[in-house]
Short mmCIF file of C-alpha atoms and ligand atoms in Angstrom, two decimals:
data_model
loop_
_atom_site.label_atom_id
_atom_site.label_comp_id
_atom_site.label_asym_id
_atom_site.label_seq_id
_atom_site.Cartn_x
_atom_site.Cartn_y
_atom_site.Cartn_z
CA MET A 23 5.83 4.15 -18.87
CA SER A 24 5.92 5.53 -15.70
CA LEU A 25 2.42 5.26 -13.43
CA LEU A 26 3.84 6.83 -11.32
CA LYS A 27 6.26 10.01 -10.90
CA VAL A 28 7.73 11.26 -6.93
CA GLU A 29 10.30 14.20 -7.97
CA GLY A 30 11.53 16.11 -4.45
CA LEU A 31 9.13 16.00 -2.18
CA SER A 32 10.00 16.30 0.64
CA LYS A 33 7.84 16.83 3.93
CA ALA A 34 9.07 18.09 7.54
CA PHE A 35 6.82 17.50 10.65
CA GLY A 36 8.83 20.75 13.38
CA GLY A 37 12.21 19.36 12.70
CA ILE A 38 11.92 16.21 11.40
CA HIS A 39 12.60 16.03 7.97
CA ALA A 40 10.35 12.61 7.99
CA ASN A 41 10.93 12.42 3.88
CA GLU A 42 13.64 15.12 2.44
CA ASP A 43 13.89 14.79 -1.68
CA ILE A 44 12.15 11.32 -2.52
CA SER A 45 12.97 10.92 -5.95
CA PHE A 46 11.43 7.79 -7.65
CA GLU A 47 8.86 6.33 -10.33
CA ILE A 48 6.80 3.85 -10.98
CA GLY A 49 6.21 1.52 -14.36
CA GLN A 50 2.95 0.30 -15.19
CA GLY A 51 1.85 -2.64 -13.91
CA GLU A 52 4.88 -3.21 -11.87
CA ILE A 53 5.74 -3.59 -8.20
CA LEU A 54 8.02 -1.27 -6.21
CA GLY A 55 8.90 -2.84 -3.15
CA ILE A 56 9.58 -0.12 -0.37
CA ILE A 57 12.87 -0.57 2.57
CA GLY A 58 13.37 1.26 5.22
CA PRO A 59 14.35 1.16 9.53
CA ASN A 60 11.16 2.37 12.21
CA GLY A 61 10.83 6.00 11.56
CA ALA A 62 12.67 6.24 8.36
CA GLY A 63 9.45 8.17 6.47
CA LYS A 64 7.87 5.24 5.17
CA SER A 65 3.88 5.58 5.72
CA THR A 66 4.90 9.46 5.57
CA LEU A 67 5.75 8.66 1.97
CA PHE A 68 2.23 7.59 1.49
CA ASP A 69 0.64 9.60 3.35
CA LEU A 70 2.15 12.76 0.52
CA ILE A 71 1.76 10.60 -1.93
CA THR A 72 -2.92 9.77 -1.27
CA GLY A 73 -3.29 13.95 0.51
CA TYR A 74 -3.26 13.18 4.12
CA THR A 75 -0.24 14.81 4.44
CA ARG A 76 -0.02 17.64 2.22
CA PRO A 77 4.00 18.00 1.13
CA ASP A 78 5.72 20.71 1.60
CA ARG A 79 7.67 20.61 -1.41
CA GLY A 80 8.38 18.32 -4.79
CA SER A 81 5.95 16.75 -7.72
CA ILE A 82 4.29 14.13 -7.50
CA ARG A 83 2.34 13.04 -11.15
CA PHE A 84 -0.01 10.45 -11.61
CA ASP A 85 -0.13 8.78 -14.80
CA GLY A 86 1.13 12.87 -16.36
CA GLN A 87 -1.75 14.23 -13.72
CA ASN A 88 0.07 16.87 -11.26
CA ILE A 89 -1.80 15.41 -8.20
CA PHE A 90 0.01 17.59 -5.21
CA GLY A 91 -1.36 18.82 -3.00
CA LEU A 92 -4.91 16.37 -3.58
CA LYS A 93 -7.01 15.47 -0.90
CA PRO A 94 -7.72 11.97 -0.11
CA ASP A 95 -10.87 11.86 -1.89
CA ARG A 96 -9.56 13.13 -5.24
CA VAL A 97 -6.80 10.81 -5.22
CA SER A 98 -8.69 8.01 -5.11
CA ARG A 99 -10.96 8.30 -7.42
CA LEU A 100 -7.58 9.17 -9.67
CA GLY A 101 -7.48 5.79 -9.06
CA ILE A 102 -4.93 5.50 -6.22
CA GLY A 103 -5.75 2.83 -3.07
CA ARG A 104 -4.05 3.03 -0.39
CA THR A 105 -4.57 0.29 3.18
CA PHE A 106 -3.28 1.71 6.50
CA GLN A 107 -0.48 -0.31 8.40
CA LYS A 108 -2.37 0.82 11.77
CA LEU A 109 -5.40 -2.03 10.80
CA LYS A 110 -9.25 0.65 11.09
CA PRO A 111 -11.74 -1.50 9.93
CA PHE A 112 -15.29 -1.44 11.75
CA THR A 113 -14.84 -3.96 13.79
CA ASP A 114 -18.60 -4.16 14.54
CA LEU A 115 -19.32 -4.12 10.73
CA THR A 116 -19.41 -7.38 8.32
CA LEU A 117 -17.12 -8.15 6.56
CA LEU A 118 -19.52 -7.53 3.24
CA GLU A 119 -20.12 -4.51 4.87
CA ASN A 120 -16.47 -3.09 5.04
CA VAL A 121 -15.91 -4.08 1.65
CA MET A 122 -19.24 -2.60 0.19
CA ILE A 123 -17.44 0.95 2.17
CA GLY A 124 -15.07 0.44 -0.15
CA ALA A 125 -17.42 -0.34 -3.26
CA PHE A 126 -19.56 3.18 -2.73
CA ALA A 127 -16.73 5.40 -4.34
CA HIS A 128 -17.63 4.05 -7.30
CA GLU A 129 -20.41 2.66 -7.12
CA PRO A 130 -23.78 4.10 -5.81
CA ASP A 131 -26.19 2.01 -6.29
CA ILE A 132 -26.65 -0.63 -3.52
CA ARG A 133 -26.94 -3.52 -5.18
CA HIS A 134 -24.15 -3.10 -7.55
CA ALA A 135 -21.59 -2.20 -5.10
CA ARG A 136 -22.94 -5.68 -3.08
CA ASP A 137 -22.26 -7.29 -6.61
CA LYS A 138 -18.65 -5.91 -6.91
CA ALA A 139 -17.99 -6.62 -3.39
CA LEU A 140 -18.41 -10.19 -3.20
CA GLU A 141 -16.57 -10.77 -6.24
CA ILE A 142 -13.79 -8.53 -5.17
CA ILE A 143 -13.77 -11.15 -1.18
CA ASP A 144 -13.73 -13.33 -3.51
CA PHE A 145 -11.05 -12.58 -5.26
CA VAL A 146 -9.67 -12.78 -2.13
CA ASP A 147 -10.34 -16.15 -0.84
CA LEU A 148 -12.35 -14.84 1.53
CA ILE A 149 -16.64 -15.18 0.71
CA GLU A 150 -17.36 -18.15 3.70
CA LYS A 151 -17.09 -15.11 5.78
CA ARG A 152 -18.44 -12.88 4.45
CA HIS A 153 -21.45 -12.52 6.62
CA HIS A 154 -18.83 -12.03 10.10
CA PHE A 155 -18.11 -9.27 11.74
CA ALA A 156 -14.69 -7.89 11.03
CA ARG A 157 -13.89 -7.54 14.90
CA GLU A 158 -14.52 -11.58 14.73
CA LEU A 159 -11.39 -12.00 12.17
CA SER A 160 -7.87 -13.28 12.84
CA THR A 161 -5.21 -10.38 11.75
CA GLY A 162 -4.06 -11.94 8.81
CA GLN A 163 -7.83 -12.39 7.77
CA ARG A 164 -8.03 -8.24 8.07
CA LYS A 165 -5.29 -7.54 5.87
CA ARG A 166 -7.25 -9.35 3.19
CA LEU A 167 -10.20 -6.97 4.59
CA GLU A 168 -7.22 -4.07 4.28
CA LEU A 169 -6.88 -4.70 0.34
CA ALA A 170 -9.72 -6.75 -0.85
CA ARG A 171 -11.48 -2.99 0.31
CA ALA A 172 -9.22 -0.68 -1.14
CA MET A 173 -9.47 -3.00 -4.02
CA ALA A 174 -12.99 -2.06 -4.32
CA THR A 175 -12.45 1.56 -4.75
CA GLU A 176 -10.47 0.39 -8.15
CA PRO A 177 -6.93 1.06 -7.55
CA ARG A 178 -5.25 1.07 -10.85
CA LEU A 179 -1.48 2.67 -8.08
CA LEU A 180 -2.48 0.30 -4.95
CA LEU A 181 -0.20 1.71 -2.09
CA MET A 182 0.57 -1.28 0.72
CA ASP A 183 1.58 -0.69 4.40
CA GLU A 184 2.85 -3.46 5.42
CA VAL A 185 0.87 -6.27 4.45
CA THR A 186 2.68 -8.69 6.58
CA GLY A 187 3.34 -7.12 8.79
CA GLY A 188 2.52 -8.63 12.74
CA VAL A 189 0.20 -12.09 11.04
CA ASP A 190 1.76 -15.09 12.02
CA GLN A 191 4.39 -17.19 9.52
CA LYS A 192 2.36 -19.59 7.93
CA THR A 193 -0.54 -17.42 5.82
CA ILE A 194 2.57 -15.10 4.86
CA PRO A 195 2.61 -16.65 1.88
CA GLY A 196 -1.34 -17.12 0.84
CA LEU A 197 -1.01 -13.08 1.10
CA VAL A 198 1.99 -13.02 -0.32
CA ALA A 199 0.20 -15.13 -3.47
CA LEU A 200 -2.53 -12.65 -3.12
CA ILE A 201 -0.23 -9.13 -4.21
CA ARG A 202 0.99 -11.67 -7.68
CA LYS A 203 -2.76 -12.50 -7.87
CA MET A 204 -3.86 -8.86 -7.50
CA LYS A 205 -0.45 -7.28 -10.19
CA ASP A 206 -1.57 -10.41 -12.55
CA ALA A 207 -5.25 -8.43 -12.61
CA GLY A 208 -3.69 -5.28 -13.63
CA VAL A 209 -3.50 -3.31 -10.60
CA THR A 210 0.55 -1.66 -9.97
CA ILE A 211 1.98 -1.85 -7.11
CA ALA A 212 3.77 0.01 -3.66
CA THR A 213 4.70 -1.86 -1.01
CA ILE A 214 6.21 -1.35 2.28
CA GLU A 215 7.67 -4.25 3.68
CA HIS A 216 9.67 -5.37 7.04
CA ASN A 217 11.01 -9.27 5.02
CA ILE A 218 13.64 -8.65 3.38
CA ASN A 219 13.16 -12.01 1.63
CA ILE A 220 9.19 -11.06 0.43
CA ILE A 221 10.84 -8.21 -1.15
CA MET A 222 13.43 -9.53 -2.95
CA GLU A 223 11.04 -12.71 -4.14
CA ILE A 224 7.73 -9.66 -4.99
CA SER A 225 9.90 -6.55 -6.34
CA ASP A 226 10.28 -5.16 -9.72
CA HIS A 227 12.31 -2.46 -8.19
CA ILE A 228 12.43 -1.64 -4.30
CA LEU A 229 13.31 2.18 -2.70
CA ALA A 230 14.93 2.39 0.43
CA LEU A 231 14.82 4.47 2.33
CA ASP A 232 16.03 6.03 6.26
CA GLN A 233 15.90 9.14 8.48
CA GLY A 234 13.45 10.55 6.00
CA GLN A 235 17.19 9.91 2.55
CA ARG A 236 16.13 7.84 0.04
CA ILE A 237 19.47 5.79 0.37
CA ALA A 238 18.77 3.44 -2.98
CA PHE A 239 16.69 2.71 -5.89
CA GLY A 240 16.97 -0.22 -8.05
CA LYS A 241 16.49 -3.62 -8.83
CA PRO A 242 16.56 -6.53 -6.20
CA GLU A 243 19.98 -7.62 -6.74
CA ASP A 244 21.63 -4.43 -7.59
CA ILE A 245 19.78 -3.13 -3.72
CA GLN A 246 21.05 -6.23 -2.16
CA ASN A 247 24.85 -5.60 -3.07
CA ASP A 248 24.25 -1.78 -2.06
CA GLN A 249 26.54 -1.08 1.39
CA ARG A 250 24.30 1.69 2.39
CA VAL A 251 21.13 -0.57 2.39
CA ILE A 252 23.58 -3.16 4.51
CA ASP A 253 24.43 -1.08 6.39
CA ALA A 254 20.88 0.97 6.64
CA TYR A 255 18.62 -2.07 7.22
CA LEU A 256 20.21 -5.31 6.46
CA GLY A 257 22.15 -5.72 9.29
CA THR A 258 19.28 -4.90 11.51
CA VAL A 259 16.75 -7.42 10.79
CA ASP A 260 17.02 -10.96 11.43
CA VAL A 261 17.49 -11.91 7.35
CA ALA A 262 15.93 -15.46 7.64
P1 LIG B 311 7.77 4.73 8.75
O1 LIG B 311 7.36 4.54 8.19
O2 LIG B 311 8.84 4.92 7.96
O3 LIG B 311 8.19 3.71 10.19
P2 LIG B 311 7.25 7.13 9.25
O4 LIG B 311 6.69 8.16 8.09
O5 LIG B 311 5.91 6.95 10.29
O6 LIG B 311 8.09 6.61 9.48
O7 LIG B 311 7.80 8.17 10.02
C1 LIG B 311 9.28 9.21 9.93
C2 LIG B 311 9.46 9.80 10.65
O8 LIG B 311 8.10 10.67 10.56
C3 LIG B 311 8.96 9.33 12.27
O9 LIG B 311 10.58 10.35 13.15
C4 LIG B 311 8.02 10.43 13.04
O10 LIG B 311 7.83 10.05 14.05
C5 LIG B 311 7.08 11.29 12.51
N1 LIG B 311 5.76 11.28 11.94
C6 LIG B 311 5.23 10.95 11.11
N2 LIG B 311 3.81 11.17 11.04
C7 LIG B 311 4.00 12.96 12.18
C8 LIG B 311 3.04 13.60 12.29
N3 LIG B 311 2.03 13.91 11.26
N4 LIG B 311 3.78 14.65 13.15
C9 LIG B 311 4.93 14.48 13.40
N5 LIG B 311 5.48 13.43 13.98
C10 LIG B 311 5.23 13.09 12.46
MG1 LIG B 312 5.36 2.98 8.42
#
């Protein structure tokens, strides 16, 4: 059964068609990998789904419910979490405090929110850093902070925007392992990712965008051999 079903989703900024007639679905418990060159419309797609940007047209159904045009707090409360491409932790708060902010979405009681935040910080393997300020954390650790903050909102679907982007190579396997661990914990995932090896490895299905258009949607083995994907994307990146 599909948890998220997007049909004909479109958004233009002036003359730029950031998303044009985008359709895809994500099955319950799956990982959808989203690829495409810079400016393809990947982050915009997340903004449309989560209510940060209002779509021009199309339909978005989450667990059968129409969520088109809902505001971010409504979408979050319905169970869609996200992380941002540009990290924005509260740098002068501790890791624990940052994650508690996520936990307050569902848990107004401060002690319960604290307990839940600690549980999730342990889940992302940062428990020993809980009292460190966010500004003291490495980029890889801040990515984990973002994932923890998003997990604290108890999402059924988590949208991740370039989780492995901008971190040094040696921290990538740990982040990939964490994405798998989240899937194993029952979270359905959509992940925007530039590293094609990671995408091929973890995705159940892949959505490829280019210049606001869907150029392919299918299983990794089909995407790998899709000429439009090869032309638009694989030809332009270093395939390690
Ligand atoms: P990606 O995440 O794939 O790199 P984006 O979704 O960020 O791409 O951007 C897609 C296109 O939409 C780009 O041309 C970008 O400049 C444009 N765009 C995105 N957000 C806005 C906005 N808020 N206002 C104007 N143009 C935007
Ligand atoms: Mg982006």
